[in-house]
Amino acid sequence: MGTSSNATVGTVRSATAMVRASNFNARNLTFKNSYVEGTFADNNQSAVALAVRGDKAILENVSVIGNQDTLYLGATNNTTVIRAYFKNSFIQGDTDFIFGAGTAVFHGCTIQYTAARLGARATSYVFAPSTAPDNPHGFLAINSTFNATGNASNNSTHLGRAWDQGVSGTSAYINGSSPNGQVVIRDSSLGAHIRLADPWGPSTAGRPYCSSKCAYSANRFFEYNNTGAGSGN
């Protein structure tokens, strides 16, 4: 994200609100980043609404609203895994809008893709986890609803892709050492905007989606007992 002086603050520091303390609790609040991407540079900019960097955060009946990179979940260092629990909350964005290396549960949440900025036919991603390879728990969405607004096209949005954080390309990816994002979506309703044939896209470093016998670490993306037009069940 740029500034009027052409300085760069970076993705995480673009956050409207940043939580560093452990045991943070929030209820009935809205976290919103209304920055208009492209104001100081191109349209491919991060504008985080909420960055959770402390452990054991609990958020209930909150709204987290942005476009690209809306909700960041990750510690302030590379060795700690933070945990967060979202209940009956609303999260909106358009590109990689729930991302990071943390462990998080989204229980009874509405996760909404908005096509207002990118246009109805844009291809985009909901989750972008950078889970450490030795951490079996990334993001879990359960009893939640995935829907869309802004005239989003059917079959336009991937449920997610792995964020190979710090990896410049496939030649730099190291199996068992580089991040390997993990997501489980279960018992949830998936709208028609979700890509039915290929719900999970290639990683940010270019690793193709692969679940077994892969050249790179197998993707850890799972769906179970979901319903709706975007569900593979």
CSV table of C-alpha atoms in Angstrom, one decimal:
chain,number,residue,atom,x,y,z
A,1,MET,CA,0.0,0.0,0.0
A,2,GLY,CA,1.4,3.4,-1.0
A,3,THR,CA,1.1,6.8,0.7
A,4,SER,CA,1.0,10.3,-0.7
A,5,SER,CA,4.8,10.5,-0.2
A,6,ASN,CA,5.3,7.3,-2.2
A,7,ALA,CA,6.5,5.5,1.0
A,8,THR,CA,5.4,1.9,1.4
A,9,VAL,CA,3.9,0.7,4.7
A,10,GLY,CA,3.4,-2.9,3.6
A,11,THR,CA,0.5,-5.3,3.9
A,12,VAL,CA,0.1,-5.8,7.6
A,13,ARG,CA,0.8,-2.2,8.6
A,14,SER,CA,-2.0,-1.1,6.2
A,15,ALA,CA,-4.5,-2.5,8.8
A,16,THR,CA,-7.2,-0.3,10.2
A,17,ALA,CA,-6.9,-2.2,13.5
A,18,MET,CA,-4.1,-4.4,14.7
A,19,VAL,CA,-4.3,-6.7,17.7
A,20,ARG,CA,-1.0,-7.7,19.3
A,21,ALA,CA,-2.2,-8.7,22.8
A,22,SER,CA,-3.2,-12.2,23.7
A,23,ASN,CA,-6.8,-13.0,24.9
A,24,PHE,CA,-8.3,-10.2,22.9
A,25,ASN,CA,-12.2,-10.2,22.9
A,26,ALA,CA,-14.5,-8.2,20.7
A,27,ARG,CA,-18.2,-8.2,20.2
A,28,ASN,CA,-20.6,-6.2,18.0
A,29,LEU,CA,-17.9,-4.1,16.3
A,30,THR,CA,-17.1,-3.3,12.7
A,31,PHE,CA,-13.5,-3.2,11.4
A,32,LYS,CA,-13.4,-1.6,8.0
A,33,ASN,CA,-10.7,-0.4,5.6
A,34,SER,CA,-12.3,1.9,3.1
A,35,TYR,CA,-9.1,2.8,1.2
A,36,VAL,CA,-9.6,3.0,-2.5
A,37,GLU,CA,-7.0,0.8,-4.2
A,38,GLY,CA,-5.2,2.6,-7.0
A,39,THR,CA,-5.3,6.0,-5.2
A,40,PHE,CA,-1.5,6.2,-5.0
A,41,ALA,CA,-0.4,3.3,-7.1
A,42,ASP,CA,-1.9,0.5,-9.1
A,43,ASN,CA,-5.1,-1.4,-8.3
A,44,ASN,CA,-3.3,-4.4,-6.9
A,45,GLN,CA,-2.9,-3.2,-3.3
A,46,SER,CA,-3.5,-4.5,0.1
A,47,ALA,CA,-5.8,-2.7,2.5
A,48,VAL,CA,-6.2,-4.8,5.7
A,49,ALA,CA,-9.2,-4.1,7.9
A,50,LEU,CA,-8.1,-6.2,10.9
A,51,ALA,CA,-4.8,-7.9,11.7
A,52,VAL,CA,-4.9,-10.4,14.5
A,53,ARG,CA,-1.3,-11.0,15.8
A,54,GLY,CA,-2.0,-12.0,19.4
A,55,ASP,CA,-3.0,-15.5,20.6
A,56,LYS,CA,-6.4,-16.7,21.7
A,57,ALA,CA,-8.5,-13.9,20.2
A,58,ILE,CA,-12.3,-14.3,20.3
A,59,LEU,CA,-14.5,-12.2,18.1
A,60,GLU,CA,-18.3,-12.5,18.1
A,61,ASN,CA,-20.8,-10.7,16.0
A,62,VAL,CA,-18.2,-8.6,14.4
A,63,SER,CA,-17.9,-7.3,10.8
A,64,VAL,CA,-14.6,-7.2,9.0
A,65,ILE,CA,-14.9,-5.3,5.7
A,66,GLY,CA,-12.4,-4.6,3.0
A,67,ASN,CA,-11.3,-5.7,-0.5
A,68,GLN,CA,-7.9,-7.2,-1.0
A,69,ASP,CA,-6.4,-8.8,2.2
A,70,THR,CA,-9.3,-7.9,4.5
A,71,LEU,CA,-8.4,-10.2,7.5
A,72,TYR,CA,-4.8,-11.1,8.4
A,73,LEU,CA,-4.1,-13.8,11.0
A,74,GLY,CA,-0.5,-14.3,11.9
A,75,ALA,CA,2.0,-13.8,14.8
A,76,THR,CA,4.7,-11.1,14.9
A,77,ASN,CA,7.4,-13.8,14.4
A,78,ASN,CA,7.8,-16.9,12.3
A,79,THR,CA,7.9,-19.4,15.2
A,80,THR,CA,4.7,-18.6,17.0
A,81,VAL,CA,1.2,-19.8,15.8
A,82,ILE,CA,-1.6,-17.5,16.9
A,83,ARG,CA,-5.2,-18.8,17.4
A,84,ALA,CA,-8.4,-17.0,16.8
A,85,TYR,CA,-12.1,-17.8,17.0
A,86,PHE,CA,-14.8,-16.0,15.0
A,87,LYS,CA,-18.4,-16.6,15.8
A,88,ASN,CA,-21.5,-15.4,14.0
A,89,SER,CA,-19.4,-12.8,12.2
A,90,PHE,CA,-19.3,-11.2,8.7
A,91,ILE,CA,-16.2,-11.0,6.6
A,92,GLN,CA,-16.2,-9.4,3.2
A,93,GLY,CA,-13.5,-8.9,0.5
A,94,ASP,CA,-12.4,-9.8,-3.0
A,95,THR,CA,-8.9,-11.1,-3.2
A,96,ASP,CA,-7.1,-13.4,-0.7
A,97,PHE,CA,-9.3,-11.8,1.9
A,98,ILE,CA,-8.7,-14.2,4.8
A,99,PHE,CA,-5.0,-14.9,4.9
A,100,GLY,CA,-2.0,-15.6,7.1
A,101,ALA,CA,-0.1,-18.4,9.0
A,102,GLY,CA,-2.4,-18.4,12.0
A,103,THR,CA,-4.9,-21.0,13.1
A,104,ALA,CA,-8.5,-19.8,13.0
A,105,VAL,CA,-12.1,-21.1,13.3
A,106,PHE,CA,-15.0,-19.4,11.6
A,107,HIS,CA,-18.2,-20.7,13.3
A,108,GLY,CA,-21.5,-19.7,11.9
A,109,CYS,CA,-20.0,-16.9,9.9
A,110,THR,CA,-21.0,-15.2,6.6
A,111,ILE,CA,-18.0,-15.0,4.3
A,112,GLN,CA,-18.9,-12.7,1.4
A,113,TYR,CA,-17.1,-12.1,-1.9
A,114,THR,CA,-17.7,-8.7,-3.3
A,115,ALA,CA,-17.3,-8.0,-7.1
A,116,ALA,CA,-17.8,-4.3,-6.6
A,117,ARG,CA,-14.2,-3.4,-7.2
A,118,LEU,CA,-12.9,-6.0,-9.7
A,119,GLY,CA,-16.0,-6.5,-11.8
A,120,ALA,CA,-18.5,-9.4,-12.2
A,121,ARG,CA,-16.3,-11.7,-14.2
A,122,ALA,CA,-13.1,-11.4,-12.2
A,123,THR,CA,-11.5,-14.6,-10.9
A,124,SER,CA,-10.6,-14.4,-7.2
A,125,TYR,CA,-9.8,-16.2,-4.0
A,126,VAL,CA,-11.3,-16.3,-0.5
A,127,PHE,CA,-8.7,-18.0,1.7
A,128,ALA,CA,-4.9,-17.6,1.3
A,129,PRO,CA,-3.3,-19.5,4.2
A,130,SER,CA,0.5,-19.7,4.7
A,131,THR,CA,0.3,-22.4,7.3
A,132,ALA,CA,3.6,-23.8,8.5
A,133,PRO,CA,4.2,-27.3,7.1
A,134,ASP,CA,4.4,-28.8,10.6
A,135,ASN,CA,1.2,-27.2,11.8
A,136,PRO,CA,-1.9,-29.4,11.0
A,137,HIS,CA,-4.4,-26.7,11.8
A,138,GLY,CA,-4.9,-23.7,9.5
A,139,PHE,CA,-8.3,-22.3,8.8
A,140,LEU,CA,-11.6,-24.1,9.6
A,141,ALA,CA,-15.0,-22.8,8.4
A,142,ILE,CA,-17.9,-24.7,9.9
A,143,ASN,CA,-21.7,-24.0,9.8
A,144,SER,CA,-20.9,-21.0,7.7
A,145,THR,CA,-22.3,-19.3,4.6
A,146,PHE,CA,-20.3,-18.3,1.5
A,147,ASN,CA,-22.2,-15.8,-0.6
A,148,ALA,CA,-21.5,-13.0,-3.0
A,149,THR,CA,-22.6,-9.4,-3.8
A,150,GLY,CA,-21.9,-6.8,-6.4
A,151,ASN,CA,-23.3,-8.9,-9.3
A,152,ALA,CA,-20.6,-11.5,-9.0
A,153,SER,CA,-20.6,-14.1,-11.8
A,154,ASN,CA,-21.4,-17.7,-11.1
A,155,ASN,CA,-18.3,-20.0,-11.0
A,156,SER,CA,-15.9,-17.1,-10.6
A,157,THR,CA,-14.4,-17.4,-7.2
A,158,HIS,CA,-11.9,-20.0,-5.8
A,159,LEU,CA,-12.4,-21.0,-2.2
A,160,GLY,CA,-8.7,-20.4,-1.8
A,161,ARG,CA,-5.1,-20.9,-2.7
A,162,ALA,CA,-1.9,-21.5,-0.7
A,163,TRP,CA,0.1,-18.4,0.1
A,164,ASP,CA,3.7,-19.6,-0.2
A,165,GLN,CA,4.8,-16.7,1.9
A,166,GLY,CA,8.4,-15.7,1.2
A,167,VAL,CA,8.8,-18.0,-1.8
A,168,SER,CA,9.5,-16.3,-5.1
A,169,GLY,CA,8.6,-19.2,-7.4
A,170,THR,CA,8.4,-22.9,-7.7
A,171,SER,CA,12.2,-23.3,-8.0
A,172,ALA,CA,12.5,-21.7,-4.5
A,173,TYR,CA,9.8,-23.9,-2.9
A,174,ILE,CA,11.2,-26.5,-0.5
A,175,ASN,CA,9.0,-29.5,0.4
A,176,GLY,CA,8.5,-29.8,4.1
A,177,SER,CA,10.1,-26.4,4.9
A,178,SER,CA,8.2,-23.8,2.9
A,179,PRO,CA,4.6,-22.8,4.0
A,180,ASN,CA,1.8,-25.2,3.0
A,181,GLY,CA,-1.6,-23.6,3.5
A,182,GLN,CA,-4.3,-25.6,5.3
A,183,VAL,CA,-8.1,-25.1,5.1
A,184,VAL,CA,-11.1,-27.2,6.0
A,185,ILE,CA,-14.6,-26.1,5.0
A,186,ARG,CA,-17.4,-28.3,6.4
A,187,ASP,CA,-21.1,-28.2,7.1
A,188,SER,CA,-21.4,-24.9,5.2
A,189,SER,CA,-23.4,-23.4,2.4
A,190,LEU,CA,-21.4,-22.5,-0.7
A,191,GLY,CA,-23.0,-20.1,-3.2
A,192,ALA,CA,-23.0,-20.3,-7.0
A,193,HIS,CA,-20.0,-17.9,-7.3
A,194,ILE,CA,-17.7,-20.7,-6.1
A,195,ARG,CA,-15.9,-22.5,-8.8
A,196,LEU,CA,-17.3,-26.0,-8.8
A,197,ALA,CA,-14.8,-27.8,-11.0
A,198,ASP,CA,-11.7,-26.2,-9.5
A,199,PRO,CA,-12.5,-24.6,-6.1
A,200,TRP,CA,-8.8,-24.5,-5.1
A,201,GLY,CA,-6.4,-22.5,-7.3
A,202,PRO,CA,-2.6,-22.7,-7.8
A,203,SER,CA,-0.4,-21.3,-5.0
A,204,THR,CA,1.0,-17.8,-5.1
A,205,ALA,CA,4.4,-19.3,-6.0
A,206,GLY,CA,2.8,-21.1,-8.9
A,207,ARG,CA,2.5,-24.6,-7.5
A,208,PRO,CA,-0.4,-26.3,-9.3
A,209,TYR,CA,-3.2,-27.6,-7.1
A,210,CYS,CA,-2.4,-31.2,-6.3
A,211,SER,CA,-3.7,-33.6,-3.5
A,212,SER,CA,-1.5,-36.7,-4.0
A,213,LYS,CA,1.7,-37.8,-5.8
A,214,CYS,CA,2.7,-34.2,-6.2
A,215,ALA,CA,6.0,-32.7,-7.3
A,216,TYR,CA,5.6,-30.3,-4.4
A,217,SER,CA,4.0,-30.7,-1.0
A,218,ALA,CA,0.4,-31.9,-1.5
A,219,ASN,CA,-2.2,-29.2,-0.9
A,220,ARG,CA,-4.1,-29.4,2.4
A,221,PHE,CA,-7.5,-28.2,1.3
A,222,PHE,CA,-10.6,-30.2,2.3
A,223,GLU,CA,-14.4,-29.9,1.9
A,224,TYR,CA,-16.9,-32.0,3.8
A,225,ASN,CA,-20.7,-32.2,4.0
A,226,ASN,CA,-21.3,-28.8,2.4
A,227,THR,CA,-24.4,-27.7,0.5
A,228,GLY,CA,-25.4,-25.1,-2.1
A,229,ALA,CA,-24.7,-24.5,-5.8
A,230,GLY,CA,-20.9,-24.2,-5.2
A,231,SER,CA,-20.6,-27.4,-3.2
A,232,GLY,CA,-18.9,-30.4,-4.7
A,233,ASN,CA,-21.0,-32.8,-2.6
